[in-house]
Amino acid sequence: MALRSQVLSAYKGLLRAKNTAFKGDFDMLSAAGSQIRSEFNANRNTNNPDEIQQLLQVAREAKDFISQAIVQGVMNEQGAYDVKLSGPQVDPTKVNVNIKPISEELPKVEEKYNKEKEEAEHHHHEGRTMTENLVCCGGCHKN
């Protein structure tokens, strides 16, 4: 296939992937379309066949990423996100997934992080005198 045909095919493939991934999200459809056009226009005058092949590989990888890795979620009445997976993202027998919002998990993660940090700081000072702690780190903890 001639390079020009490959470039056009890659461009159309990216646009199709964008339309599928961002269906119904007009802001993302517009932003992704602008980015795709911008990238292709920026390389419009590339004449080196090796460079063109590299750019085509990037375009194929971008299309695969958009098609396989991007999903959209819509918040339902219960406050969870409904996500519809399709194509290479899912087994055809399972088409709907319910994902809890990150806001439910974030406090648990922060609590665990803070507890681990506090334990590490206390461990750091075990067996030291008050003076040693002051010299060590400005006395961030009292014995």
PDB file of N, CA, C and O in Angstrom, residues 64-103:
ATOM      1  N   ASP A  64      -4.987   2.022  18.864  1.00  0.00           N
ATOM      2  CA  ASP A  64      -5.185   0.861  19.739  1.00  0.00           C
ATOM      3  C   ASP A  64      -5.430   1.305  21.173  1.00  0.00           C
ATOM      4  O   ASP A  64      -6.288   0.755  21.857  1.00  0.00           O
ATOM      5  N   PHE A  65      -4.688   2.308  21.630  1.00  0.00           N
ATOM      6  CA  PHE A  65      -4.872   2.805  22.995  1.00  0.00           C
ATOM      7  C   PHE A  65      -6.279   3.371  23.171  1.00  0.00           C
ATOM      8  O   PHE A  65      -6.965   3.047  24.135  1.00  0.00           O
ATOM      9  N   ILE A  66      -6.698   4.208  22.235  1.00  0.00           N
ATOM     10  CA  ILE A  66      -8.034   4.807  22.321  1.00  0.00           C
ATOM     11  C   ILE A  66      -9.101   3.721  22.309  1.00  0.00           C
ATOM     12  O   ILE A  66     -10.051   3.751  23.088  1.00  0.00           O
ATOM     13  N   SER A  67      -8.921   2.730  21.452  1.00  0.00           N
ATOM     14  CA  SER A  67      -9.918   1.660  21.310  1.00  0.00           C
ATOM     15  C   SER A  67      -9.968   0.726  22.508  1.00  0.00           C
ATOM     16  O   SER A  67     -11.037   0.240  22.878  1.00  0.00           O
ATOM     17  N   GLN A  68      -8.810   0.471  23.115  1.00  0.00           N
ATOM     18  CA  GLN A  68      -8.747  -0.561  24.140  1.00  0.00           C
ATOM     19  C   GLN A  68      -8.677  -0.037  25.569  1.00  0.00           C
ATOM     20  O   GLN A  68      -9.108  -0.726  26.491  1.00  0.00           O
ATOM     21  N   ALA A  69      -8.142   1.146  25.765  1.00  0.00           N
ATOM     22  CA  ALA A  69      -7.870   1.587  27.133  1.00  0.00           C
ATOM     23  C   ALA A  69      -8.805   2.679  27.648  1.00  0.00           C
ATOM     24  O   ALA A  69      -8.864   2.910  28.842  1.00  0.00           O
ATOM     25  N   ILE A  70      -9.517   3.339  26.784  1.00  0.00           N
ATOM     26  CA  ILE A  70     -10.376   4.434  27.221  1.00  0.00           C
ATOM     27  C   ILE A  70     -11.812   3.947  27.330  1.00  0.00           C
ATOM     28  O   ILE A  70     -12.356   3.378  26.394  1.00  0.00           O
ATOM     29  N   VAL A  71     -12.383   4.163  28.505  1.00  0.00           N
ATOM     30  CA  VAL A  71     -13.796   3.860  28.716  1.00  0.00           C
ATOM     31  C   VAL A  71     -14.445   5.077  29.350  1.00  0.00           C
ATOM     32  O   VAL A  71     -13.788   5.878  29.994  1.00  0.00           O
ATOM     33  N   GLN A  72     -15.720   5.216  29.142  1.00  0.00           N
ATOM     34  CA  GLN A  72     -16.462   6.314  29.745  1.00  0.00           C
ATOM     35  C   GLN A  72     -17.433   5.749  30.766  1.00  0.00           C
ATOM     36  O   GLN A  72     -18.044   4.704  30.553  1.00  0.00           O
ATOM     37  N   GLY A  73     -17.560   6.469  31.850  1.00  0.00           N
ATOM     38  CA  GLY A  73     -18.493   6.073  32.875  1.00  0.00           C
ATOM     39  C   GLY A  73     -19.552   7.145  33.058  1.00  0.00           C
ATOM     40  O   GLY A  73     -19.279   8.326  32.925  1.00  0.00           O
ATOM     41  N   VAL A  74     -20.756   6.704  33.368  1.00  0.00           N
ATOM     42  CA  VAL A  74     -21.861   7.615  33.636  1.00  0.00           C
ATOM     43  C   VAL A  74     -22.359   7.313  35.043  1.00  0.00           C
ATOM     44  O   VAL A  74     -22.652   6.155  35.367  1.00  0.00           O
ATOM     45  N   MET A  75     -22.435   8.343  35.889  1.00  0.00           N
ATOM     46  CA  MET A  75     -22.877   8.123  37.257  1.00  0.00           C
ATOM     47  C   MET A  75     -24.357   7.764  37.275  1.00  0.00           C
ATOM     48  O   MET A  75     -25.168   8.426  36.657  1.00  0.00           O
ATOM     49  N   ASN A  76     -24.673   6.685  37.992  1.00  0.00           N
ATOM     50  CA  ASN A  76     -26.070   6.253  38.105  1.00  0.00           C
ATOM     51  C   ASN A  76     -26.695   6.797  39.394  1.00  0.00           C
ATOM     52  O   ASN A  76     -26.052   7.537  40.141  1.00  0.00           O
ATOM     53  N   GLU A  77     -27.931   6.403  39.666  1.00  0.00           N
ATOM     54  CA  GLU A  77     -28.674   6.906  40.822  1.00  0.00           C
ATOM     55  C   GLU A  77     -28.030   6.518  42.151  1.00  0.00           C
ATOM     56  O   GLU A  77     -28.200   7.208  43.155  1.00  0.00           O
ATOM     57  N   GLN A  78     -27.298   5.418  42.184  1.00  0.00           N
ATOM     58  CA  GLN A  78     -26.673   4.952  43.416  1.00  0.00           C
ATOM     59  C   GLN A  78     -25.330   5.643  43.677  1.00  0.00           C
ATOM     60  O   GLN A  78     -24.697   5.407  44.692  1.00  0.00           O
ATOM     61  N   GLY A  79     -24.885   6.480  42.762  1.00  0.00           N
ATOM     62  CA  GLY A  79     -23.618   7.174  42.940  1.00  0.00           C
ATOM     63  C   GLY A  79     -22.415   6.413  42.418  1.00  0.00           C
ATOM     64  O   GLY A  79     -21.281   6.831  42.607  1.00  0.00           O
ATOM     65  N   ALA A  80     -22.651   5.278  41.773  1.00  0.00           N
ATOM     66  CA  ALA A  80     -21.567   4.513  41.160  1.00  0.00           C
ATOM     67  C   ALA A  80     -21.551   4.834  39.671  1.00  0.00           C
ATOM     68  O   ALA A  80     -22.502   5.404  39.129  1.00  0.00           O
ATOM     69  N   TYR A  81     -20.483   4.479  39.012  1.00  0.00           N
ATOM     70  CA  TYR A  81     -20.371   4.731  37.581  1.00  0.00           C
ATOM     71  C   TYR A  81     -20.695   3.463  36.801  1.00  0.00           C
ATOM     72  O   TYR A  81     -20.169   2.397  37.096  1.00  0.00           O
ATOM     73  N   ASP A  82     -21.564   3.601  35.813  1.00  0.00           N
ATOM     74  CA  ASP A  82     -21.844   2.512  34.886  1.00  0.00           C
ATOM     75  C   ASP A  82     -20.907   2.679  33.702  1.00  0.00           C
ATOM     76  O   ASP A  82     -20.803   3.756  33.127  1.00  0.00           O
ATOM     77  N   VAL A  83     -20.217   1.601  33.382  1.00  0.00           N
ATOM     78  CA  VAL A  83     -19.268   1.619  32.280  1.00  0.00           C
ATOM     79  C   VAL A  83     -19.647   0.509  31.318  1.00  0.00           C
ATOM     80  O   VAL A  83     -19.834  -0.631  31.723  1.00  0.00           O
ATOM     81  N   LYS A  84     -19.771   0.842  30.056  1.00  0.00           N
ATOM     82  CA  LYS A  84     -20.048  -0.172  29.043  1.00  0.00           C
ATOM     83  C   LYS A  84     -18.758  -0.450  28.292  1.00  0.00           C
ATOM     84  O   LYS A  84     -18.190   0.425  27.657  1.00  0.00           O
ATOM     85  N   LEU A  85     -18.305  -1.686  28.398  1.00  0.00           N
ATOM     86  CA  LEU A  85     -17.097  -2.106  27.705  1.00  0.00           C
ATOM     87  C   LEU A  85     -17.507  -2.758  26.398  1.00  0.00           C
ATOM     88  O   LEU A  85     -18.573  -3.336  26.280  1.00  0.00           O
ATOM     89  N   SER A  86     -16.622  -2.662  25.416  1.00  0.00           N
ATOM     90  CA  SER A  86     -16.940  -3.254  24.124  1.00  0.00           C
ATOM     91  C   SER A  86     -15.667  -3.721  23.439  1.00  0.00           C
ATOM     92  O   SER A  86     -14.564  -3.364  23.831  1.00  0.00           O
ATOM     93  N   GLY A  87     -15.857  -4.508  22.404  1.00  0.00           N
ATOM     94  CA  GLY A  87     -14.741  -4.955  21.581  1.00  0.00           C
ATOM     95  C   GLY A  87     -13.654  -5.638  22.382  1.00  0.00           C
ATOM     96  O   GLY A  87     -13.912  -6.538  23.173  1.00  0.00           O
ATOM     97  N   PRO A  88     -12.404  -5.185  22.193  1.00  0.00           N
ATOM     98  CA  PRO A  88     -11.278  -5.855  22.846  1.00  0.00           C
ATOM     99  C   PRO A  88     -11.212  -5.616  24.352  1.00  0.00           C
ATOM    100  O   PRO A  88     -10.392  -6.194  25.033  1.00  0.00           O
ATOM    101  N   GLN A  89     -12.084  -4.786  24.882  1.00  0.00           N
ATOM    102  CA  GLN A  89     -12.039  -4.457  26.307  1.00  0.00           C
ATOM    103  C   GLN A  89     -12.676  -5.524  27.184  1.00  0.00           C
ATOM    104  O   GLN A  89     -12.462  -5.535  28.388  1.00  0.00           O
ATOM    105  N   VAL A  90     -13.496  -6.385  26.596  1.00  0.00           N
ATOM    106  CA  VAL A  90     -14.314  -7.253  27.447  1.00  0.00           C
ATOM    107  C   VAL A  90     -14.671  -8.559  26.755  1.00  0.00           C
ATOM    108  O   VAL A  90     -14.696  -8.658  25.540  1.00  0.00           O
ATOM    109  N   ASP A  91     -15.000  -9.525  27.562  1.00  0.00           N
ATOM    110  CA  ASP A  91     -15.583 -10.767  27.090  1.00  0.00           C
ATOM    111  C   ASP A  91     -16.995 -10.425  26.611  1.00  0.00           C
ATOM    112  O   ASP A  91     -17.726  -9.736  27.313  1.00  0.00           O
ATOM    113  N   PRO A  92     -17.402 -10.875  25.442  1.00  0.00           N
ATOM    114  CA  PRO A  92     -18.712 -10.495  24.907  1.00  0.00           C
ATOM    115  C   PRO A  92     -19.892 -10.892  25.791  1.00  0.00           C
ATOM    116  O   PRO A  92     -20.977 -10.352  25.648  1.00  0.00           O
ATOM    117  N   THR A  93     -19.696 -11.802  26.744  1.00  0.00           N
ATOM    118  CA  THR A  93     -20.811 -12.204  27.611  1.00  0.00           C
ATOM    119  C   THR A  93     -21.022 -11.235  28.770  1.00  0.00           C
ATOM    120  O   THR A  93     -22.022 -11.294  29.459  1.00  0.00           O
ATOM    121  N   LYS A  94     -20.064 -10.329  28.990  1.00  0.00           N
ATOM    122  CA  LYS A  94     -20.165  -9.358  30.084  1.00  0.00           C
ATOM    123  C   LYS A  94     -20.078  -7.952  29.493  1.00  0.00           C
ATOM    124  O   LYS A  94     -19.018  -7.501  29.113  1.00  0.00           O
ATOM    125  N   VAL A  95     -21.201  -7.273  29.421  1.00  0.00           N
ATOM    126  CA  VAL A  95     -21.191  -5.978  28.753  1.00  0.00           C
ATOM    127  C   VAL A  95     -21.330  -4.779  29.686  1.00  0.00           C
ATOM    128  O   VAL A  95     -21.096  -3.667  29.276  1.00  0.00           O
ATOM    129  N   ASN A  96     -21.695  -4.970  30.930  1.00  0.00           N
ATOM    130  CA  ASN A  96     -21.837  -3.843  31.853  1.00  0.00           C
ATOM    131  C   ASN A  96     -21.002  -4.076  33.108  1.00  0.00           C
ATOM    132  O   ASN A  96     -20.959  -5.175  33.632  1.00  0.00           O
ATOM    133  N   VAL A  97     -20.373  -3.037  33.576  1.00  0.00           N
ATOM    134  CA  VAL A  97     -19.556  -3.093  34.776  1.00  0.00           C
ATOM    135  C   VAL A  97     -19.976  -1.934  35.659  1.00  0.00           C
ATOM    136  O   VAL A  97     -20.231  -0.838  35.172  1.00  0.00           O
ATOM    137  N   ASN A  98     -20.045  -2.152  36.951  1.00  0.00           N
ATOM    138  CA  ASN A  98     -20.401  -1.100  37.892  1.00  0.00           C
ATOM    139  C   ASN A  98     -19.170  -0.775  38.724  1.00  0.00           C
ATOM    140  O   ASN A  98     -18.654  -1.637  39.420  1.00  0.00           O
ATOM    141  N   ILE A  99     -18.676   0.449  38.650  1.00  0.00           N
ATOM    142  CA  ILE A  99     -17.467   0.868  39.346  1.00  0.00           C
ATOM    143  C   ILE A  99     -17.827   1.922  40.376  1.00  0.00           C
ATOM    144  O   ILE A  99     -18.520   2.886  40.065  1.00  0.00           O
ATOM    145  N   LYS A 100     -17.326   1.753  41.601  1.00  0.00           N
ATOM    146  CA  LYS A 100     -17.583   2.735  42.652  1.00  0.00           C
ATOM    147  C   LYS A 100     -16.743   3.986  42.373  1.00  0.00           C
ATOM    148  O   LYS A 100     -15.625   3.889  41.884  1.00  0.00           O
ATOM    149  N   PRO A 101     -17.265   5.144  42.721  1.00  0.00           N
ATOM    150  CA  PRO A 101     -16.492   6.376  42.539  1.00  0.00           C
ATOM    151  C   PRO A 101     -15.239   6.355  43.399  1.00  0.00           C
ATOM    152  O   PRO A 101     -15.236   5.806  44.489  1.00  0.00           O
ATOM    153  N   ILE A 102     -14.192   6.943  42.915  1.00  0.00           N
ATOM    154  CA  ILE A 102     -12.932   6.991  43.647  1.00  0.00           C
ATOM    155  C   ILE A 102     -13.102   7.719  44.975  1.00  0.00           C
ATOM    156  O   ILE A 102     -12.395   7.456  45.934  1.00  0.00           O
ATOM    157  N   SER A 103     -14.075   8.622  45.041  1.00  0.00           N
ATOM    158  CA  SER A 103     -14.282   9.384  46.273  1.00  0.00           C
ATOM    159  C   SER A 103     -14.619   8.472  47.456  1.00  0.00           C
ATOM    160  O   SER A 103     -14.369   8.830  48.595  1.00  0.00           O
TER     161      SER A 103
END
